[in-house]
Amino acid sequence: MLARLASLVNVGKRRFQDLSEQEILALAISSEEEDGRIYAAYATRLRKEYPATASVFDGMAAEEDDHRRRLIELYQQRFGGFVVPLRREHVADFYTRRPVWLVENLGLERIRQEAADMERQAQDFYVAAAGRSTDADTRKLLGDLAAAEAGHQVTANRLAEHNLGDEERRGEDLASRRQFILTWVQPGLAGLMDGSVSTLAPIFATAFATQNTWTTFLVGLSASVGAGISMGFTEAAHDDGKLSGRGSPWKRGLASGLMTAIGGLGHALPYLIPSFWTATVIALIVVFVELWAIVWIQNRYMETPFLRAAFQVVLGGGLVLAAGILIGGA
């Protein structure tokens, strides 16, 4: 079944082993062109915040362009001026690239890794293809392409050493970490705190007032989902990130909304258990875990002293929990 699905996906595509030397060379040209554009897009994406890394990608794009020109010269010598319009997506077993729009919003280190993977992927493919080839000329051509890709990695390392010294790398890594915290951690932490603490009172007040686990669960579910939607929209709408530098509003809204809902659902879900006291004990254990998770995140990412974070979170959460139990019990 899987083999049939694969054949349907690849219908109309050529296999690499069936390509002629002319087609292989045309494929190499189009691949170099695409990789050069990807590196140029990375450089544009990073230039404002990470100029040193952008310079590295500028250099890699120039290297790809130089290899493209050399390949075109070789192609013209052997096959004339018309380059066969063959691209990666036309070959069933050729490596592919992720769309630039899919990876350009990733973090700095992830983009660096993506570029390294691009070079290794190209080199590994050409080496494997050369090993399968029985034609001497084709084998030589594939070996030359593998060597060119290996040379790209050496060039990338040399460019990184020239443009990205220890001080620049530390500065860019610090900026990347700061952006991650502002875009994801801070909104997510605010959401987790709101969802975990603000829902304690209504959930436990309902639990002790009714001692009905299903009613308590419904109250907790509605409070958690409602708070998540509210927090998500509030975070996304109040700051577009352009002046504050806090990043994309939809990312911050997503982080805040999801973590708010998760924070509330954590101690609402145990009330799916029919036994009231069993559900309540488990819910209290979950609350304990949630509060200490908040303390850990504050200490790990926000650099809040551990004892101060523990005092603030545990005291605040404990007071809200006590208020809910007292109100429900009364």
mmCIF file of C-alpha atoms in Angstrom:
data_model
loop_
_atom_site.group_PDB
_atom_site.id
_atom_site.type_symbol
_atom_site.label_atom_id
_atom_site.label_comp_id
_atom_site.label_asym_id
_atom_site.label_seq_id
_atom_site.Cartn_x
_atom_site.Cartn_y
_atom_site.Cartn_z
ATOM 1 C CA MET A 1 0.000 0.000 0.000
ATOM 2 C CA LEU A 2 2.744 2.440 0.970
ATOM 3 C CA ALA A 3 4.699 1.557 -2.154
ATOM 4 C CA ARG A 4 1.626 2.258 -4.296
ATOM 5 C CA LEU A 5 1.060 5.625 -2.595
ATOM 6 C CA ALA A 6 4.701 6.521 -3.182
ATOM 7 C CA SER A 7 4.404 5.605 -6.840
ATOM 8 C CA LEU A 8 1.316 7.804 -7.201
ATOM 9 C CA VAL A 9 3.130 10.749 -5.597
ATOM 10 C CA ASN A 10 6.128 10.290 -7.875
ATOM 11 C CA VAL A 11 4.153 9.740 -11.069
ATOM 12 C CA GLY A 12 5.691 11.654 -13.958
ATOM 13 C CA LYS A 13 9.001 12.099 -12.151
ATOM 14 C CA ARG A 14 12.348 10.813 -13.371
ATOM 15 C CA ARG A 15 14.626 8.657 -11.276
ATOM 16 C CA PHE A 16 18.110 9.962 -10.710
ATOM 17 C CA GLN A 17 19.728 6.796 -12.018
ATOM 18 C CA ASP A 18 17.886 7.280 -15.333
ATOM 19 C CA LEU A 19 19.206 10.808 -15.954
ATOM 20 C CA SER A 20 21.812 11.460 -18.612
ATOM 21 C CA GLU A 21 25.010 13.379 -17.856
ATOM 22 C CA GLN A 22 23.478 16.426 -19.527
ATOM 23 C CA GLU A 23 20.431 16.221 -17.253
ATOM 24 C CA ILE A 24 22.569 15.664 -14.162
ATOM 25 C CA LEU A 25 24.582 18.764 -14.947
ATOM 26 C CA ALA A 26 21.378 20.762 -15.584
ATOM 27 C CA LEU A 27 20.019 19.522 -12.261
ATOM 28 C CA ALA A 28 23.215 20.622 -10.504
ATOM 29 C CA ILE A 29 22.906 24.101 -12.034
ATOM 30 C CA SER A 30 19.302 24.568 -10.881
ATOM 31 C CA SER A 31 20.207 23.215 -7.429
ATOM 32 C CA GLU A 32 23.048 25.712 -7.041
ATOM 33 C CA GLU A 33 20.726 28.527 -8.128
ATOM 34 C CA GLU A 34 18.106 27.548 -5.540
ATOM 35 C CA ASP A 35 20.625 27.172 -2.723
ATOM 36 C CA GLY A 36 22.110 30.565 -3.554
ATOM 37 C CA ARG A 37 18.660 32.158 -3.313
ATOM 38 C CA ILE A 38 18.012 30.432 0.015
ATOM 39 C CA TYR A 39 21.283 31.737 1.489
ATOM 40 C CA ALA A 40 20.504 35.233 0.182
ATOM 41 C CA ALA A 41 17.062 35.035 1.827
ATOM 42 C CA TYR A 42 18.652 33.999 5.128
ATOM 43 C CA ALA A 43 21.065 36.932 4.898
ATOM 44 C CA THR A 44 18.200 39.361 4.297
ATOM 45 C CA ARG A 45 16.210 37.871 7.161
ATOM 46 C CA LEU A 46 19.103 38.143 9.639
ATOM 47 C CA ARG A 47 20.796 41.346 8.535
ATOM 48 C CA LYS A 48 19.088 43.714 10.973
ATOM 49 C CA GLU A 49 19.472 41.701 14.173
ATOM 50 C CA TYR A 50 22.455 39.455 13.367
ATOM 51 C CA PRO A 51 24.688 41.291 10.871
ATOM 52 C CA ALA A 52 27.714 39.037 11.387
ATOM 53 C CA THR A 53 25.782 35.870 10.575
ATOM 54 C CA ALA A 54 24.131 37.680 7.650
ATOM 55 C CA SER A 55 27.636 38.347 6.259
ATOM 56 C CA VAL A 56 28.355 34.624 6.467
ATOM 57 C CA PHE A 57 25.263 33.818 4.418
ATOM 58 C CA ASP A 58 26.135 36.577 1.935
ATOM 59 C CA GLY A 59 29.472 34.856 1.410
ATOM 60 C CA MET A 60 27.852 31.439 1.032
ATOM 61 C CA ALA A 61 25.382 32.818 -1.520
ATOM 62 C CA ALA A 62 28.328 34.251 -3.482
ATOM 63 C CA GLU A 63 30.039 30.832 -3.372
ATOM 64 C CA GLU A 64 26.926 29.138 -4.705
ATOM 65 C CA ASP A 65 26.729 31.704 -7.493
ATOM 66 C CA ASP A 66 30.371 31.072 -8.403
ATOM 67 C CA HIS A 67 29.760 27.300 -8.586
ATOM 68 C CA ARG A 68 26.679 27.935 -10.699
ATOM 69 C CA ARG A 69 28.744 29.950 -13.205
ATOM 70 C CA ARG A 70 31.406 27.226 -13.377
ATOM 71 C CA LEU A 71 28.771 24.552 -13.934
ATOM 72 C CA ILE A 72 27.133 26.597 -16.694
ATOM 73 C CA GLU A 73 30.507 27.055 -18.418
ATOM 74 C CA LEU A 74 31.093 23.291 -18.296
ATOM 75 C CA TYR A 75 27.572 22.635 -19.568
ATOM 76 C CA GLN A 76 28.025 25.032 -22.492
ATOM 77 C CA GLN A 77 31.315 23.365 -23.465
ATOM 78 C CA ARG A 78 29.756 19.910 -23.525
ATOM 79 C CA PHE A 79 26.122 20.403 -24.483
ATOM 80 C CA GLY A 80 25.626 23.893 -25.914
ATOM 81 C CA GLY A 81 23.719 26.941 -24.773
ATOM 82 C CA PHE A 82 20.305 25.460 -23.970
ATOM 83 C CA VAL A 83 20.109 24.285 -20.336
ATOM 84 C CA VAL A 84 17.537 21.541 -19.810
ATOM 85 C CA PRO A 85 14.848 22.895 -17.397
ATOM 86 C CA LEU A 86 15.265 20.198 -14.740
ATOM 87 C CA ARG A 87 14.781 20.906 -11.024
ATOM 88 C CA ARG A 88 14.789 18.917 -7.797
ATOM 89 C CA GLU A 89 11.036 18.401 -7.777
ATOM 90 C CA HIS A 90 11.254 16.705 -11.185
ATOM 91 C CA VAL A 91 13.421 13.865 -9.809
ATOM 92 C CA ALA A 92 11.775 11.254 -7.591
ATOM 93 C CA ASP A 93 14.793 10.273 -5.479
ATOM 94 C CA PHE A 94 16.591 13.611 -5.314
ATOM 95 C CA TYR A 95 16.936 15.578 -2.083
ATOM 96 C CA THR A 96 14.534 18.462 -1.537
ATOM 97 C CA ARG A 97 14.714 21.779 0.277
ATOM 98 C CA ARG A 98 12.169 23.080 2.722
ATOM 99 C CA PRO A 99 10.430 26.254 1.551
ATOM 100 C CA VAL A 100 12.257 29.355 2.751
ATOM 101 C CA TRP A 101 9.057 30.722 4.297
ATOM 102 C CA LEU A 102 8.887 27.592 6.458
ATOM 103 C CA VAL A 103 12.317 27.998 8.054
ATOM 104 C CA GLU A 104 13.190 31.691 7.832
ATOM 105 C CA ASN A 105 11.264 32.441 11.042
ATOM 106 C CA LEU A 106 13.228 29.891 13.037
ATOM 107 C CA GLY A 107 15.775 30.868 15.656
ATOM 108 C CA LEU A 108 19.318 31.881 14.812
ATOM 109 C CA GLU A 109 20.989 28.608 15.773
ATOM 110 C CA ARG A 110 18.332 26.594 13.957
ATOM 111 C CA ILE A 111 18.948 28.557 10.754
ATOM 112 C CA ARG A 112 22.691 27.925 11.065
ATOM 113 C CA GLN A 113 21.969 24.213 11.491
ATOM 114 C CA GLU A 114 19.616 24.253 8.509
ATOM 115 C CA ALA A 115 22.393 25.662 6.322
ATOM 116 C CA ALA A 116 24.862 23.024 7.536
ATOM 117 C CA ASP A 117 22.294 20.310 6.802
ATOM 118 C CA MET A 118 21.830 21.680 3.276
ATOM 119 C CA GLU A 119 25.518 21.256 2.493
ATOM 120 C CA ARG A 120 25.812 17.808 4.095
ATOM 121 C CA GLN A 121 22.657 16.604 2.364
ATOM 122 C CA ALA A 122 23.915 17.655 -1.052
ATOM 123 C CA GLN A 123 27.358 16.120 -0.490
ATOM 124 C CA ASP A 124 25.970 12.821 0.850
ATOM 125 C CA PHE A 125 23.597 12.476 -2.070
ATOM 126 C CA TYR A 126 26.292 13.040 -4.679
ATOM 127 C CA VAL A 127 28.650 10.596 -2.936
ATOM 128 C CA ALA A 128 25.940 7.919 -2.828
ATOM 129 C CA ALA A 129 24.973 8.577 -6.434
ATOM 130 C CA ALA A 130 28.599 8.331 -7.555
ATOM 131 C CA GLY A 131 28.919 5.003 -5.760
ATOM 132 C CA ARG A 132 25.957 3.581 -7.680
ATOM 133 C CA SER A 133 27.109 4.814 -11.069
ATOM 134 C CA THR A 134 28.850 2.422 -13.484
ATOM 135 C CA ASP A 135 29.570 4.999 -16.184
ATOM 136 C CA ALA A 136 33.055 6.462 -15.764
ATOM 137 C CA ASP A 137 32.176 9.960 -16.951
ATOM 138 C CA THR A 138 29.038 10.131 -14.837
ATOM 139 C CA ARG A 139 30.917 8.794 -11.818
ATOM 140 C CA LYS A 140 33.581 11.467 -12.261
ATOM 141 C CA LEU A 141 30.979 14.201 -12.612
ATOM 142 C CA LEU A 142 29.131 13.107 -9.490
ATOM 143 C CA GLY A 143 32.401 12.888 -7.576
ATOM 144 C CA ASP A 144 33.285 16.416 -8.637
ATOM 145 C CA LEU A 145 29.905 17.662 -7.438
ATOM 146 C CA ALA A 146 30.376 15.901 -4.081
ATOM 147 C CA ALA A 147 33.791 17.527 -3.725
ATOM 148 C CA ALA A 148 32.239 20.908 -4.542
ATOM 149 C CA GLU A 149 29.645 20.467 -1.793
ATOM 150 C CA ALA A 150 32.359 19.471 0.683
ATOM 151 C CA GLY A 151 34.207 22.608 -0.357
ATOM 152 C CA HIS A 152 31.078 24.617 0.460
ATOM 153 C CA GLN A 153 31.255 23.398 4.058
ATOM 154 C CA VAL A 154 34.904 24.389 4.321
ATOM 155 C CA THR A 155 34.093 27.784 2.834
ATOM 156 C CA ALA A 156 31.212 28.248 5.262
ATOM 157 C CA ASN A 157 33.503 27.502 8.204
ATOM 158 C CA ARG A 158 36.118 29.903 6.870
ATOM 159 C CA LEU A 159 33.543 32.644 6.358
ATOM 160 C CA ALA A 160 32.164 32.069 9.847
ATOM 161 C CA GLU A 161 35.647 32.396 11.352
ATOM 162 C CA HIS A 162 36.236 35.604 9.397
ATOM 163 C CA ASN A 163 32.873 37.282 10.013
ATOM 164 C CA LEU A 164 31.688 35.667 13.228
ATOM 165 C CA GLY A 165 34.264 35.846 16.000
ATOM 166 C CA ASP A 166 33.654 34.699 19.550
ATOM 167 C CA GLU A 167 32.445 38.112 20.658
ATOM 168 C CA GLU A 168 30.040 38.511 17.733
ATOM 169 C CA ARG A 169 28.706 34.975 18.184
ATOM 170 C CA ARG A 170 28.133 35.516 21.909
ATOM 171 C CA GLY A 171 26.352 38.779 21.180
ATOM 172 C CA GLU A 172 24.116 37.237 18.532
ATOM 173 C CA ASP A 173 23.379 34.170 20.654
ATOM 174 C CA LEU A 174 22.421 36.456 23.542
ATOM 175 C CA ALA A 175 20.143 38.477 21.255
ATOM 176 C CA SER A 176 18.576 35.253 19.953
ATOM 177 C CA ARG A 177 17.960 33.996 23.499
ATOM 178 C CA ARG A 178 16.453 37.358 24.466
ATOM 179 C CA GLN A 179 14.126 37.254 21.455
ATOM 180 C CA PHE A 180 13.049 33.700 22.316
ATOM 181 C CA ILE A 181 12.241 34.754 25.859
ATOM 182 C CA LEU A 182 10.315 37.861 24.774
ATOM 183 C CA THR A 183 8.323 36.058 22.072
ATOM 184 C CA TRP A 184 7.631 32.677 23.658
ATOM 185 C CA VAL A 185 8.713 32.337 27.293
ATOM 186 C CA GLN A 186 7.398 35.585 28.759
ATOM 187 C CA PRO A 187 3.883 35.374 27.229
ATOM 188 C CA GLY A 188 3.730 31.641 27.940
ATOM 189 C CA LEU A 189 4.799 32.144 31.544
ATOM 190 C CA ALA A 190 2.225 34.896 32.034
ATOM 191 C CA GLY A 191 -0.427 32.598 30.590
ATOM 192 C CA LEU A 192 0.612 29.641 32.751
ATOM 193 C CA MET A 193 0.536 31.792 35.882
ATOM 194 C CA ASP A 194 -2.865 33.224 34.997
ATOM 195 C CA GLY A 195 -4.352 29.875 34.051
ATOM 196 C CA SER A 196 -2.927 28.005 37.020
ATOM 197 C CA VAL A 197 -3.675 30.592 39.704
ATOM 198 C CA SER A 198 -6.791 32.439 38.555
ATOM 199 C CA THR A 199 -8.799 29.246 38.006
ATOM 200 C CA LEU A 200 -7.992 27.809 41.434
ATOM 201 C CA ALA A 201 -10.718 29.731 43.229
ATOM 202 C CA PRO A 202 -13.664 28.954 40.905
ATOM 203 C CA ILE A 203 -12.695 25.302 40.427
ATOM 204 C CA PHE A 204 -12.169 24.444 44.095
ATOM 205 C CA ALA A 205 -15.058 26.636 45.227
ATOM 206 C CA THR A 206 -17.335 24.669 42.905
ATOM 207 C CA ALA A 207 -15.803 21.385 44.014
ATOM 208 C CA PHE A 208 -16.363 21.944 47.734
ATOM 209 C CA ALA A 209 -19.734 23.644 47.245
ATOM 210 C CA THR A 210 -21.263 20.882 45.126
ATOM 211 C CA GLN A 211 -18.972 17.880 45.656
ATOM 212 C CA ASN A 212 -20.041 16.975 42.130
ATOM 213 C CA THR A 213 -17.036 16.068 40.017
ATOM 214 C CA TRP A 214 -18.748 16.487 36.633
ATOM 215 C CA THR A 215 -20.033 19.957 37.480
ATOM 216 C CA THR A 216 -16.592 20.896 38.777
ATOM 217 C CA PHE A 217 -14.982 19.659 35.577
ATOM 218 C CA LEU A 218 -17.385 21.676 33.407
ATOM 219 C CA VAL A 219 -16.689 24.835 35.423
ATOM 220 C CA GLY A 220 -12.937 24.215 35.177
ATOM 221 C CA LEU A 221 -13.127 23.499 31.454
ATOM 222 C CA SER A 222 -15.109 26.638 30.689
ATOM 223 C CA ALA A 223 -12.915 28.802 32.926
ATOM 224 C CA SER A 224 -9.706 27.461 31.378
ATOM 225 C CA VAL A 225 -10.810 27.723 27.742
ATOM 226 C CA GLY A 226 -12.357 31.140 28.286
ATOM 227 C CA ALA A 227 -9.263 32.450 30.048
ATOM 228 C CA GLY A 228 -7.051 31.022 27.310
ATOM 229 C CA ILE A 229 -9.004 32.738 24.546
ATOM 230 C CA SER A 230 -9.061 36.016 26.464
ATOM 231 C CA MET A 231 -5.341 35.966 27.282
ATOM 232 C CA GLY A 232 -4.418 34.977 23.741
ATOM 233 C CA PHE A 233 -6.355 37.784 22.114
ATOM 234 C CA THR A 234 -5.190 40.316 24.699
ATOM 235 C CA GLU A 235 -1.534 39.446 24.193
ATOM 236 C CA ALA A 236 -1.809 39.517 20.407
ATOM 237 C CA ALA A 237 -3.836 42.734 20.234
ATOM 238 C CA HIS A 238 -2.137 45.012 22.737
ATOM 239 C CA ASP A 239 1.335 45.011 21.158
ATOM 240 C CA ASP A 240 2.276 44.401 17.516
ATOM 241 C CA GLY A 241 5.924 43.934 18.518
ATOM 242 C CA LYS A 242 7.312 46.546 16.139
ATOM 243 C CA LEU A 243 8.316 49.094 18.760
ATOM 244 C CA SER A 244 8.785 46.777 21.729
ATOM 245 C CA GLY A 245 10.769 44.195 19.765
ATOM 246 C CA ARG A 246 8.789 41.384 21.414
ATOM 247 C CA GLY A 247 8.231 39.546 18.148
ATOM 248 C CA SER A 248 5.227 38.372 16.195
ATOM 249 C CA PRO A 249 1.903 39.093 17.960
ATOM 250 C CA TRP A 250 0.329 35.832 16.809
ATOM 251 C CA LYS A 251 3.225 33.820 18.258
ATOM 252 C CA ARG A 252 2.934 35.622 21.589
ATOM 253 C CA GLY A 253 -0.837 35.253 21.549
ATOM 254 C CA LEU A 254 -0.550 31.546 20.780
ATOM 255 C CA ALA A 255 1.957 30.980 23.584
ATOM 256 C CA SER A 256 -0.087 32.935 26.105
ATOM 257 C CA GLY A 257 -3.447 31.430 25.149
ATOM 258 C CA LEU A 258 -2.286 27.815 25.088
ATOM 259 C CA MET A 259 -0.388 28.026 28.357
ATOM 260 C CA THR A 260 -3.324 29.744 30.053
ATOM 261 C CA ALA A 261 -5.682 26.960 28.994
ATOM 262 C CA ILE A 262 -3.161 24.269 29.985
ATOM 263 C CA GLY A 263 -2.626 25.883 33.378
ATOM 264 C CA GLY A 264 -6.334 25.715 34.158
ATOM 265 C CA LEU A 265 -7.031 22.327 32.628
ATOM 266 C CA GLY A 266 -4.257 20.735 34.662
ATOM 267 C CA HIS A 267 -6.287 20.770 37.864
ATOM 268 C CA ALA A 268 -9.691 20.553 36.137
ATOM 269 C CA LEU A 269 -9.089 17.235 34.359
ATOM 270 C CA PRO A 270 -8.794 15.172 37.585
ATOM 271 C CA TYR A 271 -12.486 15.878 38.181
ATOM 272 C CA LEU A 272 -13.316 13.511 35.368
ATOM 273 C CA ILE A 273 -12.758 10.894 38.087
ATOM 274 C CA PRO A 274 -16.149 10.122 39.714
ATOM 275 C CA SER A 275 -14.760 9.899 43.258
ATOM 276 C CA PHE A 276 -14.756 13.404 44.744
ATOM 277 C CA TRP A 277 -11.919 13.003 47.243
ATOM 278 C CA THR A 278 -9.720 11.027 44.830
ATOM 279 C CA ALA A 279 -10.171 13.720 42.180
ATOM 280 C CA THR A 280 -9.526 16.496 44.707
ATOM 281 C CA VAL A 281 -6.323 14.937 46.034
ATOM 282 C CA ILE A 282 -4.987 14.450 42.491
ATOM 283 C CA ALA A 283 -6.001 18.014 41.581
ATOM 284 C CA LEU A 284 -4.100 19.360 44.613
ATOM 285 C CA ILE A 285 -1.009 17.383 43.560
ATOM 286 C CA VAL A 286 -1.308 18.849 40.061
ATOM 287 C CA VAL A 287 -1.560 22.360 41.542
ATOM 288 C CA PHE A 288 1.625 21.729 43.514
ATOM 289 C CA VAL A 289 3.441 20.614 40.325
ATOM 290 C CA GLU A 290 2.107 23.599 38.350
ATOM 291 C CA LEU A 291 3.267 26.145 40.929
ATOM 292 C CA TRP A 292 6.749 24.686 41.130
ATOM 293 C CA ALA A 293 6.944 24.537 37.313
ATOM 294 C CA ILE A 294 6.246 28.279 37.286
ATOM 295 C CA VAL A 295 8.986 28.813 39.867
ATOM 296 C CA TRP A 296 11.445 26.803 37.758
ATOM 297 C CA ILE A 297 10.636 28.724 34.560
ATOM 298 C CA GLN A 298 11.007 32.057 36.341
ATOM 299 C CA ASN A 299 14.368 31.022 37.747
ATOM 300 C CA ARG A 300 15.601 29.357 34.533
ATOM 301 C CA TYR A 301 14.580 31.909 31.911
ATOM 302 C CA MET A 302 13.658 35.120 33.720
ATOM 303 C CA GLU A 303 16.621 34.840 36.124
ATOM 304 C CA THR A 304 14.391 35.486 39.133
ATOM 305 C CA PRO A 305 16.112 34.297 42.349
ATOM 306 C CA PHE A 306 14.712 30.896 43.217
ATOM 307 C CA LEU A 307 13.639 31.696 46.788
ATOM 308 C CA ARG A 308 11.930 34.925 45.742
ATOM 309 C CA ALA A 309 10.098 33.203 42.889
ATOM 310 C CA ALA A 310 9.051 30.356 45.189
ATOM 311 C CA PHE A 311 7.780 32.756 47.837
ATOM 312 C CA GLN A 312 5.775 34.835 45.366
ATOM 313 C CA VAL A 313 4.238 31.965 43.420
ATOM 314 C CA VAL A 314 3.567 29.526 46.247
ATOM 315 C CA LEU A 315 2.206 32.218 48.550
ATOM 316 C CA GLY A 316 -0.031 33.725 45.853
ATOM 317 C CA GLY A 317 -1.268 30.349 44.652
ATOM 318 C CA GLY A 318 -1.836 29.142 48.196
ATOM 319 C CA LEU A 319 -3.930 32.184 49.067
ATOM 320 C CA VAL A 320 -6.117 31.802 45.966
ATOM 321 C CA LEU A 321 -6.527 28.075 46.632
ATOM 322 C CA ALA A 322 -7.461 28.687 50.248
ATOM 323 C CA ALA A 323 -9.973 31.348 49.199
ATOM 324 C CA GLY A 324 -11.664 28.924 46.802
ATOM 325 C CA ILE A 325 -11.864 26.119 49.367
ATOM 326 C CA LEU A 326 -13.171 28.415 52.114
ATOM 327 C CA ILE A 327 -15.787 30.010 49.868
ATOM 328 C CA GLY A 328 -16.934 26.663 48.524
ATOM 329 C CA GLY A 329 -16.962 25.056 51.948
ATOM 330 C CA ALA A 330 -19.019 27.854 53.409
#
